[in-house]
Amino acid sequence: MRLKFGDCTLDLETRELLRSGKPVAIEPKAFRLLELLLRARPKALSKGELQDELWPKTFVSERNLARLVLVVRQLIGDSAREPRFIRTVHGYGYAFSGEASELPGRARRPAFSGVQCRLIWGEREIVLSDGENVLGRDPEAVVWIDRDSVSRRHARIVVSGDSATLEDLGSKNGTYIAGGRIAKPVSISNGQEIRIGSASLVFRVFRASGTTASKVTR
């Protein structure tokens, strides 16, 4: 799901906050706070509800929550004096009070036989669809990596049935797996590290039961 408000987009699938189409560095708890407020809109959430979600089974001062709200406001261009998006409900909590709309998701093909392939990049988990999944700096890429060392269409992972292959797409800085640069399509297995430019990602495979498969085989 992607939620757009003002010049911001919160992508719940890639776990990214974008402003004017560019990613904004946001800490995980700040992302979660913004997600909670957007999902509940226009309902106000109490400080207790938010603290339970953000710091479960942990006692924290209300100042932690206030600091997090301040961080989120700064990232989305909002202010407490003239709030456009996050409203303080004095003596209670906070609410998302701006206009937000859900953007259509990228078309995805169903996974095969309950197998789901993902790429792990830091705190992001990107689900790969059956078929071609392009990695690169192009905003339309399934795995969007906005770094100068990454080509617009740098590489691709093709998921077909219960097999997956990695292929470089003529990138300037190359595509690496297990430390070696690839020159032709290669099969990839669960847990292998992929490097494109300065970005390192881990390929993971999950089955319908929720367990991690040991390997993707041809």
CSV table of C-alpha atoms in Angstrom, one decimal:
chain,number,residue,atom,x,y,z
A,1,MET,CA,0.0,0.0,0.0
A,2,ARG,CA,1.2,3.5,-0.8
A,3,LEU,CA,-0.4,6.5,0.9
A,4,LYS,CA,0.1,10.0,-0.6
A,5,PHE,CA,-0.4,13.3,1.3
A,6,GLY,CA,0.9,16.7,0.2
A,7,ASP,CA,4.3,16.1,-1.5
A,8,CYS,CA,4.9,12.9,0.6
A,9,THR,CA,4.3,9.2,-0.1
A,10,LEU,CA,4.5,6.6,2.6
A,11,ASP,CA,5.2,3.2,0.9
A,12,LEU,CA,4.2,0.5,3.4
A,13,GLU,CA,5.6,-2.3,1.2
A,14,THR,CA,9.1,-0.9,0.7
A,15,ARG,CA,9.0,0.8,4.1
A,16,GLU,CA,10.0,4.2,2.6
A,17,LEU,CA,9.0,7.8,3.0
A,18,LEU,CA,9.3,9.8,-0.1
A,19,ARG,CA,9.1,13.6,-0.6
A,20,SER,CA,8.8,14.9,-4.1
A,21,GLY,CA,9.6,11.4,-5.3
A,22,LYS,CA,12.9,11.2,-3.3
A,23,PRO,CA,13.5,8.9,-0.3
A,24,VAL,CA,13.8,10.5,3.1
A,25,ALA,CA,15.9,8.9,5.9
A,26,ILE,CA,13.5,8.0,8.6
A,27,GLU,CA,14.1,5.9,11.7
A,28,PRO,CA,11.9,2.8,12.1
A,29,LYS,CA,9.8,4.1,15.1
A,30,ALA,CA,9.1,7.4,13.3
A,31,PHE,CA,8.0,5.4,10.2
A,32,ARG,CA,5.7,3.2,12.4
A,33,LEU,CA,4.2,6.3,14.1
A,34,LEU,CA,3.4,7.9,10.8
A,35,GLU,CA,1.9,4.6,9.6
A,36,LEU,CA,-0.3,4.2,12.7
A,37,LEU,CA,-1.6,7.8,12.4
A,38,LEU,CA,-2.3,7.4,8.7
A,39,ARG,CA,-4.1,4.0,9.1
A,40,ALA,CA,-6.3,5.4,11.9
A,41,ARG,CA,-7.1,8.7,10.2
A,42,PRO,CA,-9.1,10.8,11.1
A,43,LYS,CA,-9.4,9.0,14.4
A,44,ALA,CA,-7.2,10.4,17.2
A,45,LEU,CA,-5.0,7.9,18.9
A,46,SER,CA,-4.2,8.3,22.6
A,47,LYS,CA,-0.7,8.6,23.9
A,48,GLY,CA,-1.1,5.3,25.7
A,49,GLU,CA,-2.2,3.5,22.5
A,50,LEU,CA,0.8,4.9,20.6
A,51,GLN,CA,3.3,4.1,23.3
A,52,ASP,CA,2.0,0.5,23.5
A,53,GLU,CA,2.5,0.1,19.8
A,54,LEU,CA,5.9,1.8,19.6
A,55,TRP,CA,7.4,0.6,22.8
A,56,PRO,CA,5.5,-2.6,23.7
A,57,LYS,CA,5.9,-3.8,27.3
A,58,THR,CA,8.4,-1.0,28.0
A,59,PHE,CA,7.9,2.0,30.2
A,60,VAL,CA,9.0,5.2,28.4
A,61,SER,CA,8.4,8.9,29.2
A,62,GLU,CA,5.8,10.8,27.2
A,63,ARG,CA,8.8,13.0,26.1
A,64,ASN,CA,9.9,10.1,23.9
A,65,LEU,CA,6.6,10.2,22.0
A,66,ALA,CA,6.7,14.0,21.8
A,67,ARG,CA,10.2,13.8,20.3
A,68,LEU,CA,9.1,11.2,17.8
A,69,VAL,CA,6.2,13.4,16.7
A,70,LEU,CA,8.6,16.3,16.3
A,71,VAL,CA,10.9,14.2,14.1
A,72,VAL,CA,8.0,13.1,11.9
A,73,ARG,CA,6.7,16.6,11.5
A,74,GLN,CA,10.1,17.8,10.4
A,75,LEU,CA,10.5,15.0,7.9
A,76,ILE,CA,7.1,15.7,6.3
A,77,GLY,CA,7.3,19.5,6.4
A,78,ASP,CA,4.6,20.0,9.1
A,79,SER,CA,4.6,22.1,12.2
A,80,ALA,CA,2.9,22.1,15.6
A,81,ARG,CA,1.8,25.8,15.3
A,82,GLU,CA,0.2,25.4,11.9
A,83,PRO,CA,-0.4,21.6,11.5
A,84,ARG,CA,-1.4,20.4,8.0
A,85,PHE,CA,-1.1,16.7,8.8
A,86,ILE,CA,-0.5,15.8,12.4
A,87,ARG,CA,-2.8,17.4,14.9
A,88,THR,CA,-2.1,17.5,18.7
A,89,VAL,CA,-5.2,16.5,20.7
A,90,HIS,CA,-4.3,18.2,24.0
A,91,GLY,CA,-4.5,16.0,27.0
A,92,TYR,CA,-5.1,13.0,24.8
A,93,GLY,CA,-2.8,12.2,21.9
A,94,TYR,CA,-2.4,12.8,18.2
A,95,ALA,CA,-4.4,12.4,14.9
A,96,PHE,CA,-3.6,12.6,11.2
A,97,SER,CA,-5.8,15.4,10.0
A,98,GLY,CA,-4.7,16.0,6.5
A,99,GLU,CA,-6.0,14.7,3.2
A,100,ALA,CA,-4.4,11.4,2.2
A,101,SER,CA,-5.1,9.0,-0.7
A,102,GLU,CA,-4.1,5.5,-1.5
A,103,LEU,CA,-2.1,5.1,-4.7
A,104,PRO,CA,-2.6,2.1,-6.9
A,105,GLY,CA,0.0,-0.6,-6.2
A,106,ARG,CA,2.4,-2.0,-8.7
A,107,ALA,CA,0.9,-5.0,-10.5
A,108,ARG,CA,2.2,-8.2,-9.2
A,109,ARG,CA,1.8,-11.8,-10.4
A,110,PRO,CA,1.0,-14.4,-7.8
A,111,ALA,CA,3.7,-16.5,-6.2
A,112,PHE,CA,4.2,-20.1,-7.3
A,113,SER,CA,3.2,-23.0,-5.1
A,114,GLY,CA,3.3,-20.9,-1.9
A,115,VAL,CA,6.9,-19.7,-2.5
A,116,GLN,CA,7.6,-16.1,-1.9
A,117,CYS,CA,11.0,-14.5,-2.8
A,118,ARG,CA,12.2,-11.3,-1.1
A,119,LEU,CA,15.2,-9.0,-1.0
A,120,ILE,CA,16.3,-7.7,2.3
A,121,TRP,CA,18.1,-4.3,2.2
A,122,GLY,CA,18.7,-2.9,5.6
A,123,GLU,CA,15.3,-2.7,7.2
A,124,ARG,CA,13.5,-2.9,3.9
A,125,GLU,CA,11.9,-6.2,2.7
A,126,ILE,CA,10.9,-6.1,-1.0
A,127,VAL,CA,8.6,-8.9,-2.2
A,128,LEU,CA,9.6,-10.2,-5.7
A,129,SER,CA,6.8,-11.2,-8.1
A,130,ASP,CA,6.9,-14.2,-10.4
A,131,GLY,CA,8.6,-13.0,-13.6
A,132,GLU,CA,11.0,-10.1,-14.0
A,133,ASN,CA,12.0,-7.8,-11.1
A,134,VAL,CA,14.3,-5.0,-12.1
A,135,LEU,CA,16.8,-3.5,-9.6
A,136,GLY,CA,18.0,0.0,-10.2
A,137,ARG,CA,17.8,3.8,-9.9
A,138,ASP,CA,14.7,4.0,-12.1
A,139,PRO,CA,11.7,4.9,-9.8
A,140,GLU,CA,9.6,2.4,-11.6
A,141,ALA,CA,12.0,-0.5,-10.7
A,142,VAL,CA,10.6,-3.1,-8.4
A,143,VAL,CA,13.7,-2.6,-6.2
A,144,TRP,CA,14.4,1.1,-6.3
A,145,ILE,CA,17.9,2.0,-5.1
A,146,ASP,CA,18.5,5.7,-5.5
A,147,ARG,CA,22.3,5.7,-5.4
A,148,ASP,CA,24.8,7.2,-7.9
A,149,SER,CA,26.7,3.9,-8.0
A,150,VAL,CA,23.6,2.1,-9.3
A,151,SER,CA,22.5,2.2,-12.9
A,152,ARG,CA,18.8,3.1,-13.8
A,153,ARG,CA,18.2,-0.6,-14.9
A,154,HIS,CA,21.1,-2.2,-13.1
A,155,ALA,CA,20.1,-5.9,-12.8
A,156,ARG,CA,17.1,-8.1,-12.7
A,157,ILE,CA,16.0,-11.1,-10.8
A,158,VAL,CA,13.7,-13.5,-12.7
A,159,VAL,CA,11.5,-15.7,-10.6
A,160,SER,CA,10.0,-18.6,-12.5
A,161,GLY,CA,8.1,-21.3,-10.6
A,162,ASP,CA,10.4,-22.5,-7.9
A,163,SER,CA,13.6,-21.1,-9.5
A,164,ALA,CA,15.3,-17.7,-9.5
A,165,THR,CA,18.1,-16.2,-11.6
A,166,LEU,CA,20.1,-13.0,-11.3
A,167,GLU,CA,21.3,-11.1,-14.4
A,168,ASP,CA,23.3,-7.9,-14.9
A,169,LEU,CA,21.7,-5.5,-17.4
A,170,GLY,CA,24.9,-3.9,-18.7
A,171,SER,CA,25.5,-1.8,-15.6
A,172,LYS,CA,28.5,0.5,-15.2
A,173,ASN,CA,29.6,-0.9,-11.8
A,174,GLY,CA,28.6,-4.5,-12.2
A,175,THR,CA,26.5,-7.0,-10.3
A,176,TYR,CA,28.2,-9.2,-7.7
A,177,ILE,CA,27.1,-12.4,-5.9
A,178,ALA,CA,29.2,-14.2,-3.3
A,179,GLY,CA,31.9,-11.6,-3.9
A,180,GLY,CA,32.3,-12.3,-7.6
A,181,ARG,CA,31.1,-10.2,-10.6
A,182,ILE,CA,28.6,-12.0,-12.8
A,183,ALA,CA,28.9,-12.0,-16.6
A,184,LYS,CA,25.8,-14.1,-17.4
A,185,PRO,CA,22.6,-15.1,-15.6
A,186,VAL,CA,23.2,-17.2,-12.6
A,187,SER,CA,21.0,-19.2,-10.2
A,188,ILE,CA,20.6,-17.7,-6.7
A,189,SER,CA,19.9,-19.5,-3.5
A,190,ASN,CA,18.3,-18.5,-0.2
A,191,GLY,CA,20.6,-16.4,2.0
A,192,GLN,CA,23.0,-15.3,-0.8
A,193,GLU,CA,24.3,-11.7,-0.7
A,194,ILE,CA,23.9,-9.6,-3.9
A,195,ARG,CA,25.8,-6.4,-4.4
A,196,ILE,CA,24.9,-3.8,-7.0
A,197,GLY,CA,26.9,-0.6,-6.8
A,198,SER,CA,27.3,0.3,-3.1
A,199,ALA,CA,24.1,-1.5,-2.1
A,200,SER,CA,24.2,-5.0,-0.5
A,201,LEU,CA,21.0,-7.0,-0.4
A,202,VAL,CA,20.2,-10.5,0.8
A,203,PHE,CA,18.0,-12.9,-1.2
A,204,ARG,CA,15.5,-14.8,0.9
A,205,VAL,CA,12.9,-17.4,0.1
A,206,PHE,CA,9.8,-18.1,2.2
A,207,ARG,CA,7.2,-20.8,1.9
A,208,ALA,CA,3.5,-20.5,2.6
A,209,SER,CA,3.9,-21.9,6.1
A,210,GLY,CA,6.0,-18.9,6.9
A,211,THR,CA,9.3,-20.9,7.2
A,212,THR,CA,12.4,-19.9,5.2
A,213,ALA,CA,13.2,-22.4,2.4
A,214,SER,CA,16.7,-23.7,2.5
A,215,LYS,CA,17.3,-23.1,-1.2
A,216,VAL,CA,15.8,-22.1,-4.5
A,217,THR,CA,16.7,-24.7,-7.0
A,218,ARG,CA,16.3,-25.0,-10.7
